[in-house]
Amino acid sequence: MKYEIGVIGLGVMGKSLSRNLAQKGALPALYNRHVAGSEEKVAESFIAEHAVLDGAGAFDALKPFVDSLATPRKIILMVNAGAAVDSVLNNLSGLLSPGDIVLDGGNSHYQETQRRAAAWAAKGLHFLGAGISGGEKGALLGPSIMPSGNRKAYDEIAPFLAAIAAKDAQGQACCTYVGEQGSGHFVKMIHNGIEYVEMQLIAECYALLKQAQYSNDEIAAFFEAWCKDVGSYLLEISAKILRVETKGEYLIDQILDRAGNKGTGKWSTETIAQVGEAASLIPAALLARYLSFFKAKREAAQAFYAVAPKAVQVDPDHLKAAYRFSRIVNHHQGFSMIAEVAKKEDWGIDLTEIARIWTQGCIIKSDLMQELVHYLKEGDQLLMHSSIKAHIEQDHTAAKKMAATAIEAQVHAPCLLEAVNFFHGYTSAQSSANLIQAQRDFFGAHTYQRIDDPSGKSYHTHWEEE
Ligand code: 6PG
């Protein structure tokens, strides 16, 4: 008997996906490398722990693993992004036959995926990239899957992906063919960027409510109440987190305030800068994580300036409105970024489909995402949608008030502030960039265009006497 599908890499995500496959009736062949002393018989012990995997193939050598698969072989690769992917691919490619398919389900950089796919295509092999979101639980119960690459190869593996994916409100799989090579990992990268901002916004709300002397339980209660009309998975888990106690103490108060990251926020920020988009919230959220990391410097600076936290009054309803406002700006920027790059790369991405597969299974699933599925049918600029306009107009005053409160209270709230700030920039027909152009022309003869000359002709001025 040959296995219809194989999984390489039995880390947290690989294990959950394997159990998910088995639960859906696709018993997989499983491979994990052998590392003496630390990774021995990983597949075998994992299968022994889960009855659902009874009969699955256990391998710690690649050749027998590959030989156990029906052709064209279909393999899901779940190893750490970067060098580990190249190393597995190098060992694997010689063992495969033309037409075989390997799908990288890790958080790989989309340009790396493009490079790998091109190299494999030259050998007659298919390398597909797929973003997979949902964390450990999502991977087990149903993740959101963003696959891309050769369409024919995708069609071969699609039934397995659709079976394990989360289901949306209509019962459709949260898995869709995103587009040409690299687009799936690109979309997942921006998903993670949006995720960074959503997490940061909730953290800023928490910081403001803390400054207003609310307890963890009170903040959790606010978040729970907000969930009723701003349903969001990340808000929901934040409320749960705030209520967890160990040995009579809140766990949240015991956690060191230094945020880590695995790179997707950095890649999103680099890409934003490279393509020239004005998506300002993702960089703001990333840099907030970086600043958090400098704990010792922050402690020294607080002492140096003798900064005492300022007591502040926060109306939780105003804060909820500011949060709602900022989330809309975040999603506007994220989808606008996807639309822009999709046009440049000629990927033909259907944004409503992306929003749809993000309504369940993934980390940024929310009630707002459900609404966006419909709004995105009318264009990629969410802030220009009439229903979004109504939300924004309702919450704008509160968002400005909360931004001012954060400044007054000296609470670091870069995403709340930038959401308001971006909205003011985005809705200003006249910017101050005329002065920037004049400065550039003054010191560098970089020239400028005139408002009374629509031809776009470049002008230069001798700004002062020699
Ligand atoms: C998901 C998550 C997942 C993972 C990120 C976290 O969609 O399931 O985004 O991919 O949690 O890698 O990234 P950081 O470690 O950079 O926060």
GROMACS .gro file of C-alpha atoms and ligand atoms in nm:
model
  483
    1MET     CA    1   0.000   0.000   0.000
    2LYS     CA    2   0.125   0.348  -0.085
    3TYR     CA    3   0.040   0.660   0.113
    4GLU     CA    4  -0.149   0.937  -0.071
    5ILE     CA    5   0.027   1.213   0.119
    6GLY     CA    6   0.341   1.265   0.326
    7VAL     CA    7   0.447   1.518   0.588
    8ILE     CA    8   0.806   1.620   0.651
    9GLY     CA    9   0.887   1.787   0.983
   10LEU     CA   10   0.712   1.691   1.305
   11GLY     CA   11   0.735   2.011   1.503
   12VAL     CA   12   0.422   2.152   1.665
   13MET     CA   13   0.256   2.250   1.335
   14GLY     CA   14   0.362   1.937   1.144
   15LYS     CA   15   0.224   1.712   1.418
   16SER     CA   16  -0.109   1.894   1.433
   17LEU     CA   17  -0.149   1.890   1.053
   18SER     CA   18  -0.068   1.517   1.043
   19ARG     CA   19  -0.337   1.436   1.300
   20ASN     CA   20  -0.579   1.661   1.112
   21LEU     CA   21  -0.506   1.472   0.786
   22ALA     CA   22  -0.559   1.138   0.957
   23GLN     CA   23  -0.887   1.256   1.112
   24LYS     CA   24  -1.006   1.346   0.762
   25GLY     CA   25  -0.928   0.995   0.638
   26ALA     CA   26  -0.594   1.073   0.472
   27LEU     CA   27  -0.350   0.861   0.670
   28PRO     CA   28  -0.009   1.016   0.602
   29ALA     CA   29   0.347   0.892   0.578
   30LEU     CA   30   0.549   1.089   0.834
   31TYR     CA   31   0.915   1.180   0.823
   32ASN     CA   32   1.126   1.354   1.084
   33ARG     CA   33   1.504   1.373   1.063
   34HIS     CA   34   1.719   1.161   1.293
   35VAL     CA   35   1.943   1.358   1.529
   36ALA     CA   36   2.123   1.129   1.773
   37GLY     CA   37   2.033   1.211   2.130
   38SER     CA   38   1.765   1.471   2.055
   39GLU     CA   39   1.542   1.361   1.763
   40GLU     CA   40   1.521   0.985   1.752
   41LYS     CA   41   1.227   0.782   1.619
   42VAL     CA   42   1.014   1.098   1.634
   43ALA     CA   43   0.755   0.979   1.381
   44GLU     CA   44   0.728   0.635   1.543
   45SER     CA   45   0.669   0.769   1.896
   46PHE     CA   46   0.427   1.033   1.771
   47ILE     CA   47   0.217   0.771   1.590
   48ALA     CA   48   0.218   0.552   1.902
   49GLU     CA   49   0.070   0.842   2.104
   50HIS     CA   50  -0.232   0.896   1.877
   51ALA     CA   51  -0.478   0.619   1.787
   52VAL     CA   52  -0.600   0.818   1.488
   53LEU     CA   53  -0.254   0.771   1.333
   54ASP     CA   54  -0.272   0.391   1.354
   55GLY     CA   55  -0.130   0.264   1.025
   56ALA     CA   56   0.049   0.590   0.934
   57GLY     CA   57   0.402   0.547   0.800
   58ALA     CA   58   0.694   0.632   1.031
   59PHE     CA   59   1.027   0.726   0.875
   60ASP     CA   60   1.353   0.886   0.977
   61ALA     CA   61   1.525   0.823   0.643
   62LEU     CA   62   1.412   1.014   0.335
   63LYS     CA   63   1.443   0.743   0.067
   64PRO     CA   64   1.200   0.490   0.221
   65PHE     CA   65   0.966   0.779   0.305
   66VAL     CA   66   0.964   0.892  -0.060
   67ASP     CA   67   0.924   0.532  -0.181
   68SER     CA   68   0.621   0.485   0.042
   69LEU     CA   69   0.425   0.756  -0.144
   70ALA     CA   70   0.189   0.708  -0.440
   71THR     CA   71   0.285   0.906  -0.752
   72PRO     CA   72   0.267   1.187  -0.828
   73ARG     CA   73   0.400   1.221  -0.477
   74LYS     CA   74   0.242   1.485  -0.257
   75ILE     CA   75   0.448   1.607   0.036
   76ILE     CA   76   0.372   1.882   0.287
   77LEU     CA   77   0.690   2.038   0.422
   78MET     CA   78   0.662   2.176   0.777
   79VAL     CA   79   1.016   2.276   0.874
   80ASN     CA   80   1.154   2.609   0.996
   81ALA     CA   81   1.172   2.881   0.732
   82GLY     CA   82   1.516   2.954   0.587
   83ALA     CA   83   1.815   2.723   0.557
   84ALA     CA   84   1.622   2.417   0.684
   85VAL     CA   85   1.389   2.435   0.383
   86ASP     CA   86   1.680   2.446   0.135
   87SER     CA   87   1.856   2.165   0.313
   88VAL     CA   88   1.552   1.934   0.298
   89LEU     CA   89   1.486   2.028  -0.066
   90ASN     CA   90   1.846   1.948  -0.161
   91ASN     CA   91   1.823   1.604  -0.004
   92LEU     CA   92   1.478   1.541  -0.147
   93SER     CA   93   1.498   1.652  -0.509
   94GLY     CA   94   1.718   1.363  -0.625
   95LEU     CA   95   1.475   1.110  -0.480
   96LEU     CA   96   1.164   1.245  -0.654
   97SER     CA   97   1.025   1.188  -1.004
   98PRO     CA   98   0.899   1.450  -1.252
   99GLY     CA   99   0.551   1.571  -1.159
  100ASP     CA  100   0.596   1.516  -0.785
  101ILE     CA  101   0.472   1.797  -0.561
  102VAL     CA  102   0.621   1.949  -0.246
  103LEU     CA  103   0.419   2.213  -0.065
  104ASP     CA  104   0.603   2.436   0.183
  105GLY     CA  105   0.355   2.518   0.460
  106GLY     CA  106   0.598   2.716   0.678
  107ASN     CA  107   0.638   3.093   0.708
  108SER     CA  108   0.889   3.120   0.422
  109HIS     CA  109   0.977   3.451   0.258
  110TYR     CA  110   0.775   3.475  -0.063
  111GLN     CA  111   1.077   3.561  -0.275
  112GLU     CA  112   1.260   3.254  -0.145
  113THR     CA  113   0.957   3.051  -0.250
  114GLN     CA  114   0.973   3.204  -0.599
  115ARG     CA  115   1.343   3.118  -0.623
  116ARG     CA  116   1.290   2.759  -0.504
  117ALA     CA  117   0.994   2.702  -0.734
  118ALA     CA  118   1.188   2.822  -1.038
  119ALA     CA  119   1.481   2.593  -0.955
  120TRP     CA  120   1.248   2.296  -0.908
  121ALA     CA  121   1.046   2.369  -1.221
  122ALA     CA  122   1.372   2.337  -1.417
  123LYS     CA  123   1.395   1.980  -1.284
  124GLY     CA  124   1.033   1.900  -1.372
  125LEU     CA  125   0.933   1.907  -1.004
  126HIS     CA  126   0.660   2.116  -0.847
  127PHE     CA  127   0.733   2.332  -0.547
  128LEU     CA  128   0.430   2.513  -0.407
  129GLY     CA  129   0.425   2.773  -0.130
  130ALA     CA  130   0.134   2.792   0.112
  131GLY     CA  131   0.075   3.020   0.406
  132ILE     CA  132  -0.090   2.830   0.690
  133SER     CA  133  -0.240   3.019   0.982
  134GLY     CA  134  -0.402   2.914   1.304
  135GLY     CA  135  -0.123   2.808   1.534
  136GLU     CA  136  -0.113   2.462   1.690
  137LYS     CA  137  -0.487   2.438   1.758
  138GLY     CA  138  -0.579   2.573   1.416
  139ALA     CA  139  -0.351   2.325   1.242
  140LEU     CA  140  -0.523   2.043   1.431
  141LEU     CA  141  -0.884   2.153   1.406
  142GLY     CA  142  -0.877   2.350   1.082
  143PRO     CA  143  -0.632   2.621   0.973
  144SER     CA  144  -0.669   2.890   0.710
  145ILE     CA  145  -0.459   2.787   0.408
  146MET     CA  146  -0.317   3.022   0.141
  147PRO     CA  147  -0.160   2.808  -0.136
  148SER     CA  148   0.000   2.930  -0.458
  149GLY     CA  149   0.211   2.816  -0.751
  150ASN     CA  150   0.161   2.585  -1.049
  151ARG     CA  151  -0.216   2.552  -1.087
  152LYS     CA  152  -0.216   2.190  -1.206
  153ALA     CA  153   0.001   2.079  -0.916
  154TYR     CA  154  -0.222   2.272  -0.678
  155ASP     CA  155  -0.529   2.093  -0.815
  156GLU     CA  156  -0.363   1.759  -0.731
  157ILE     CA  157  -0.305   1.847  -0.367
  158ALA     CA  158  -0.610   2.074  -0.322
  159PRO     CA  159  -0.852   1.801  -0.196
  160PHE     CA  160  -0.618   1.728   0.099
  161LEU     CA  161  -0.585   2.098   0.183
  162ALA     CA  162  -0.958   2.159   0.155
  163ALA     CA  163  -1.027   1.861   0.383
  164ILE     CA  164  -0.805   1.985   0.665
  165ALA     CA  165  -0.888   2.357   0.636
  166ALA     CA  166  -1.132   2.542   0.863
  167LYS     CA  167  -1.481   2.596   0.722
  168ASP     CA  168  -1.636   2.940   0.676
  169ALA     CA  169  -1.992   3.035   0.776
  170GLN     CA  170  -2.121   2.885   0.449
  171GLY     CA  171  -1.933   2.559   0.510
  172GLN     CA  172  -1.673   2.632   0.239
  173ALA     CA  173  -1.309   2.547   0.309
  174CYS     CA  174  -1.090   2.837   0.428
  175CYS     CA  175  -0.844   2.750   0.155
  176THR     CA  176  -0.824   2.909  -0.186
  177TYR     CA  177  -0.577   2.915  -0.473
  178VAL     CA  178  -0.416   3.255  -0.414
  179GLY     CA  179  -0.227   3.292  -0.740
  180GLU     CA  180   0.110   3.256  -0.908
  181GLN     CA  181   0.421   3.136  -0.731
  182GLY     CA  182   0.507   3.320  -0.408
  183SER     CA  183   0.168   3.487  -0.372
  184GLY     CA  184   0.051   3.250  -0.096
  185HIS     CA  185   0.351   3.323   0.123
  186PHE     CA  186   0.324   3.692   0.040
  187VAL     CA  187  -0.038   3.700   0.155
  188LYS     CA  188   0.055   3.508   0.472
  189MET     CA  189   0.334   3.759   0.539
  190ILE     CA  190   0.085   4.047   0.524
  191HIS     CA  191  -0.158   3.841   0.735
  192ASN     CA  192   0.112   3.830   0.998
  193GLY     CA  193   0.176   4.204   0.960
  194ILE     CA  194  -0.194   4.269   1.024
  195GLU     CA  195  -0.166   4.027   1.318
  196TYR     CA  196   0.126   4.226   1.467
  197VAL     CA  197  -0.084   4.545   1.452
  198GLU     CA  198  -0.395   4.381   1.600
  199MET     CA  199  -0.186   4.246   1.888
  200GLN     CA  200  -0.018   4.582   1.944
  201LEU     CA  201  -0.351   4.770   1.941
  202ILE     CA  202  -0.491   4.540   2.210
  203ALA     CA  203  -0.170   4.581   2.411
  204GLU     CA  204  -0.205   4.960   2.385
  205CYS     CA  205  -0.567   4.943   2.507
  206TYR     CA  206  -0.446   4.727   2.796
  207ALA     CA  207  -0.172   4.980   2.878
  208LEU     CA  208  -0.418   5.271   2.880
  209LEU     CA  209  -0.670   5.085   3.095
  210LYS     CA  210  -0.392   4.985   3.335
  211GLN     CA  211  -0.284   5.346   3.359
  212ALA     CA  212  -0.644   5.432   3.444
  213GLN     CA  213  -0.606   5.196   3.741
  214TYR     CA  214  -0.832   4.919   3.614
  215SER     CA  215  -0.744   4.569   3.741
  216ASN     CA  216  -0.665   4.272   3.515
  217ASP     CA  217  -1.011   4.130   3.581
  218GLU     CA  218  -1.176   4.459   3.496
  219ILE     CA  219  -0.976   4.490   3.174
  220ALA     CA  220  -1.064   4.130   3.088
  221ALA     CA  221  -1.431   4.213   3.147
  222PHE     CA  222  -1.408   4.514   2.913
  223PHE     CA  223  -1.245   4.302   2.642
  224GLU     CA  224  -1.511   4.034   2.683
  225ALA     CA  225  -1.783   4.297   2.650
  226TRP     CA  226  -1.612   4.451   2.344
  227CYS     CA  227  -1.603   4.106   2.183
  228LYS     CA  228  -1.982   4.120   2.158
  229ASP     CA  229  -1.966   4.393   1.895
  230VAL     CA  230  -1.599   4.381   1.788
  231GLY     CA  231  -1.565   4.003   1.779
  232SER     CA  232  -1.198   3.918   1.729
  233TYR     CA  233  -1.004   3.604   1.814
  234LEU     CA  234  -0.706   3.805   1.940
  235LEU     CA  235  -0.929   4.016   2.169
  236GLU     CA  236  -1.096   3.700   2.297
  237ILE     CA  237  -0.766   3.531   2.388
  238SER     CA  238  -0.637   3.854   2.545
  239ALA     CA  239  -0.935   3.855   2.784
  240LYS     CA  240  -0.863   3.492   2.871
  241ILE     CA  241  -0.493   3.567   2.926
  242LEU     CA  242  -0.570   3.851   3.168
  243ARG     CA  243  -0.773   3.621   3.393
  244VAL     CA  244  -0.513   3.346   3.434
  245GLU     CA  245  -0.370   3.318   3.785
  246THR     CA  246  -0.090   3.095   3.912
  247LYS     CA  247  -0.013   3.066   4.282
  248GLY     CA  248  -0.248   3.352   4.364
  249GLU     CA  249  -0.086   3.592   4.117
  250TYR     CA  250  -0.189   3.705   3.773
  251LEU     CA  251   0.038   3.534   3.523
  252ILE     CA  252   0.036   3.841   3.296
  253ASP     CA  253   0.209   4.041   3.571
  254GLN     CA  254   0.487   3.782   3.585
  255ILE     CA  255   0.570   3.792   3.214
  256LEU     CA  256   0.873   3.994   3.108
  257ASP     CA  257   0.769   4.282   2.880
  258ARG     CA  258   1.004   4.203   2.589
  259ALA     CA  259   0.826   4.091   2.271
  260GLY     CA  260   0.991   3.841   2.039
  261ASN     CA  261   0.938   3.792   1.669
  262LYS     CA  262   1.022   3.535   1.404
  263GLY     CA  263   1.064   3.768   1.107
  264THR     CA  264   0.739   3.803   0.915
  265GLY     CA  265   0.676   4.153   1.058
  266LYS     CA  266   1.025   4.255   0.953
  267TRP     CA  267   0.974   4.115   0.601
  268SER     CA  268   0.639   4.293   0.574
  269THR     CA  269   0.804   4.619   0.675
  270GLU     CA  270   1.090   4.569   0.429
  271THR     CA  271   0.841   4.494   0.151
  272ILE     CA  272   0.629   4.800   0.238
  273ALA     CA  273   0.941   5.015   0.203
  274GLN     CA  274   1.049   4.841  -0.119
  275VAL     CA  275   0.718   4.874  -0.300
  276GLY     CA  276   0.660   5.228  -0.172
  277GLU     CA  277   0.329   5.171   0.006
  278ALA     CA  278   0.218   5.400   0.290
  279ALA     CA  279   0.120   5.112   0.519
  280SER     CA  280   0.246   5.270   0.839
  281LEU     CA  281   0.094   5.053   1.109
  282ILE     CA  282   0.291   4.733   1.047
  283PRO     CA  283   0.626   4.912   1.085
  284ALA     CA  284   0.488   5.088   1.395
  285ALA     CA  285   0.390   4.755   1.553
  286LEU     CA  286   0.724   4.598   1.463
  287LEU     CA  287   0.924   4.887   1.608
  288ALA     CA  288   0.712   4.876   1.925
  289ARG     CA  289   0.830   4.515   1.966
  290TYR     CA  290   1.188   4.623   1.905
  291LEU     CA  291   1.161   4.905   2.162
  292SER     CA  292   1.013   4.663   2.413
  293PHE     CA  293   1.320   4.450   2.373
  294PHE     CA  294   1.550   4.721   2.515
  295LYS     CA  295   1.432   4.668   2.871
  296ALA     CA  296   1.752   4.786   3.041
  297LYS     CA  297   1.771   5.103   2.829
  298ARG     CA  298   1.406   5.180   2.904
  299GLU     CA  299   1.461   5.132   3.276
  300ALA     CA  300   1.764   5.360   3.271
  301ALA     CA  301   1.582   5.629   3.071
  302GLN     CA  302   1.279   5.623   3.297
  303ALA     CA  303   1.505   5.677   3.596
  304PHE     CA  304   1.713   5.941   3.412
  305TYR     CA  305   1.407   6.152   3.328
  306ALA     CA  306   1.234   6.066   3.656
  307VAL     CA  307   0.922   5.976   3.460
  308ALA     CA  308   0.631   5.902   3.690
  309PRO     CA  309   0.329   5.738   3.525
  310LYS     CA  310   0.050   5.995   3.500
  311ALA     CA  311  -0.292   5.910   3.641
  312VAL     CA  312  -0.547   5.924   3.366
  313GLN     CA  313  -0.919   5.879   3.311
  314VAL     CA  314  -1.015   5.646   3.029
  315ASP     CA  315  -1.372   5.593   2.918
  316PRO     CA  316  -1.374   5.226   2.808
  317ASP     CA  317  -1.642   5.299   2.548
  318HIS     CA  318  -1.425   5.566   2.389
  319LEU     CA  319  -1.133   5.328   2.392
  320LYS     CA  320  -1.342   5.057   2.228
  321ALA     CA  321  -1.435   5.305   1.956
  322ALA     CA  322  -1.067   5.401   1.910
  323TYR     CA  323  -0.976   5.033   1.883
  324ARG     CA  324  -1.248   4.976   1.621
  325PHE     CA  325  -1.128   5.280   1.426
  326SER     CA  326  -0.764   5.168   1.433
  327ARG     CA  327  -0.851   4.814   1.326
  328ILE     CA  328  -1.024   4.946   1.018
  329VAL     CA  329  -0.717   5.151   0.926
  330ASN     CA  330  -0.503   4.840   0.982
  331HIS     CA  331  -0.716   4.627   0.750
  332HIS     CA  332  -0.733   4.908   0.495
  333GLN     CA  333  -0.353   4.925   0.485
  334GLY     CA  334  -0.307   4.546   0.476
  335PHE     CA  335  -0.550   4.482   0.190
  336SER     CA  336  -0.428   4.786   0.001
  337MET     CA  337  -0.074   4.649   0.028
  338ILE     CA  338  -0.183   4.307  -0.104
  339ALA     CA  339  -0.370   4.473  -0.392
  340GLU     CA  340  -0.071   4.688  -0.488
  341VAL     CA  341   0.183   4.406  -0.491
  342ALA     CA  342  -0.063   4.169  -0.664
  343LYS     CA  343  -0.094   4.426  -0.946
  344LYS     CA  344   0.282   4.473  -0.972
  345GLU     CA  345   0.346   4.098  -0.980
  346ASP     CA  346   0.042   4.028  -1.198
  347TRP     CA  347  -0.086   3.768  -0.951
  348GLY     CA  348  -0.456   3.837  -1.004
  349ILE     CA  349  -0.540   3.793  -0.636
  350ASP     CA  350  -0.909   3.798  -0.545
  351LEU     CA  351  -0.917   4.003  -0.225
  352THR     CA  352  -1.268   3.891  -0.129
  353GLU     CA  353  -1.144   3.532  -0.135
  354ILE     CA  354  -0.850   3.626   0.088
  355ALA     CA  355  -1.087   3.791   0.338
  356ARG     CA  356  -1.316   3.487   0.317
  357ILE     CA  357  -1.042   3.236   0.401
  358TRP     CA  358  -0.943   3.463   0.691
  359THR     CA  359  -1.292   3.451   0.847
  360GLN     CA  360  -1.211   3.120   1.019
  361GLY     CA  361  -0.906   2.919   1.116
  362CYS     CA  362  -0.654   3.201   1.126
  363ILE     CA  363  -0.521   3.427   1.401
  364ILE     CA  364  -0.682   3.747   1.263
  365LYS     CA  365  -1.033   3.603   1.222
  366SER     CA  366  -1.293   3.853   1.337
  367ASP     CA  367  -1.639   3.991   1.276
  368LEU     CA  368  -1.480   4.274   1.080
  369MET     CA  369  -1.325   4.020   0.843
  370GLN     CA  370  -1.674   3.880   0.772
  371GLU     CA  371  -1.787   4.228   0.669
  372LEU     CA  372  -1.478   4.285   0.454
  373VAL     CA  373  -1.561   3.986   0.235
  374HIS     CA  374  -1.849   4.195   0.100
  375TYR     CA  375  -1.685   4.539   0.105
  376LEU     CA  376  -1.381   4.423  -0.092
  377LYS     CA  377  -1.608   4.334  -0.386
  378GLU     CA  378  -1.635   4.706  -0.447
  379GLY     CA  379  -1.267   4.796  -0.444
  380ASP     CA  380  -0.939   4.757  -0.262
  381GLN     CA  381  -0.952   5.091  -0.072
  382LEU     CA  382  -1.157   4.994   0.232
  383LEU     CA  383  -1.162   5.348   0.369
  384MET     CA  384  -1.351   5.454   0.055
  385HIS     CA  385  -1.637   5.211   0.115
  386SER     CA  386  -1.965   5.372   0.227
  387SER     CA  387  -2.023   5.124   0.513
  388ILE     CA  388  -1.667   5.173   0.638
  389LYS     CA  389  -1.719   5.549   0.615
  390ALA     CA  390  -2.014   5.517   0.854
  391HIS     CA  391  -1.799   5.319   1.105
  392ILE     CA  392  -1.513   5.566   1.076
  393GLU     CA  393  -1.735   5.872   1.120
  394GLN     CA  394  -1.891   5.714   1.426
  395ASP     CA  395  -1.554   5.644   1.593
  396HIS     CA  396  -1.327   5.925   1.471
  397THR     CA  397  -1.388   6.165   1.762
  398ALA     CA  398  -1.327   5.895   2.022
  399ALA     CA  399  -1.012   5.781   1.840
  400LYS     CA  400  -0.873   6.137   1.846
  401LYS     CA  401  -0.964   6.168   2.214
  402MET     CA  402  -0.788   5.841   2.300
  403ALA     CA  403  -0.479   5.937   2.101
  404ALA     CA  404  -0.466   6.265   2.295
  405THR     CA  405  -0.521   6.078   2.623
  406ALA     CA  406  -0.233   5.841   2.544
  407ILE     CA  407  -0.002   6.136   2.484
  408GLU     CA  408  -0.121   6.317   2.797
  409ALA     CA  409  -0.073   6.002   3.006
  410GLN     CA  410   0.267   5.934   2.845
  411VAL     CA  411   0.156   5.588   2.742
  412HIS     CA  412   0.346   5.451   2.441
  413ALA     CA  413   0.068   5.383   2.189
  414PRO     CA  414   0.222   5.399   1.841
  415CYS     CA  415  -0.051   5.210   1.657
  416LEU     CA  416  -0.347   5.397   1.807
  417LEU     CA  417  -0.174   5.725   1.733
  418GLU     CA  418  -0.060   5.629   1.386
  419ALA     CA  419  -0.406   5.500   1.289
  420VAL     CA  420  -0.551   5.845   1.361
  421ASN     CA  421  -0.253   6.016   1.203
  422PHE     CA  422  -0.265   5.805   0.887
  423PHE     CA  423  -0.636   5.876   0.850
  424HIS     CA  424  -0.565   6.248   0.863
  425GLY     CA  425  -0.292   6.213   0.601
  426TYR     CA  426  -0.502   5.987   0.378
  427THR     CA  427  -0.794   6.230   0.387
  428SER     CA  428  -0.583   6.545   0.319
  429ALA     CA  429  -0.612   6.658  -0.042
  430GLN     CA  430  -0.332   6.906   0.028
  431SER     CA  431  -0.024   6.773   0.205
  432SER     CA  432   0.287   6.959   0.318
  433ALA     CA  433   0.501   6.780   0.058
  434ASN     CA  434   0.523   7.102  -0.148
  435LEU     CA  435   0.771   7.222   0.114
  436ILE     CA  436   0.962   6.893   0.098
  437GLN     CA  437   0.991   6.934  -0.279
  438ALA     CA  438   1.113   7.293  -0.238
  439GLN     CA  439   1.373   7.185   0.021
  440ARG     CA  440   1.493   6.907  -0.211
  441ASP     CA  441   1.525   7.151  -0.496
  442PHE     CA  442   1.697   7.409  -0.273
  443PHE     CA  443   1.981   7.188  -0.152
  444GLY     CA  444   2.004   6.932  -0.427
  445ALA     CA  445   1.847   7.077  -0.744
  446HIS     CA  446   1.610   6.779  -0.741
  447THR     CA  447   1.342   6.985  -0.921
  448TYR     CA  448   0.969   7.003  -0.856
  449GLN     CA  449   0.645   7.015  -1.054
  450ARG     CA  450   0.402   7.310  -1.051
  451ILE     CA  451   0.030   7.295  -0.979
  452ASP     CA  452  -0.039   7.524  -1.275
  453ASP     CA  453   0.142   7.297  -1.524
  454PRO     CA  454  -0.036   6.961  -1.568
  455SER     CA  455   0.229   6.843  -1.819
  456GLY     CA  456   0.441   6.720  -1.526
  457LYS     CA  457   0.738   6.928  -1.642
  458SER     CA  458   1.027   6.961  -1.394
  459TYR     CA  459   1.115   7.306  -1.261
  460HIS     CA  460   1.427   7.422  -1.083
  461THR     CA  461   1.473   7.749  -0.893
  462HIS     CA  462   1.789   7.933  -0.786
  463TRP     CA  463   1.659   7.986  -0.434
  464GLU     CA  464   1.915   8.245  -0.317
  465GLU     CA  465   2.185   8.473  -0.448
  466GLU     CA  466   2.524   8.304  -0.500
  4676PG     C1  467  -0.034   3.219   1.241
  4676PG     C2  468   0.077   3.289   1.312
  4676PG     C3  469   0.199   3.203   1.310
  4676PG     C4  470   0.300   3.241   1.414
  4676PG     C5  471   0.386   3.358   1.377
  4676PG     C6  472   0.419   3.443   1.497
  4676PG     O1  473  -0.090   3.281   1.152
  4676PG     O2  474  -0.065   3.107   1.277
  4676PG     O3  475   0.106   3.410   1.252
  4676PG     O4  476   0.245   3.199   1.180
  4676PG     O5  477   0.240   3.260   1.537
  4676PG     O6  478   0.503   3.305   1.326
  4676PG     O7  479   0.513   3.530   1.455
  4676PG     P1  480   0.611   3.608   1.552
  4676PG     O8  481   0.689   3.504   1.629
  4676PG     O9  482   0.693   3.688   1.460
  4676PG    O10  483   0.523   3.688   1.643
   0.00000   0.00000   0.00000
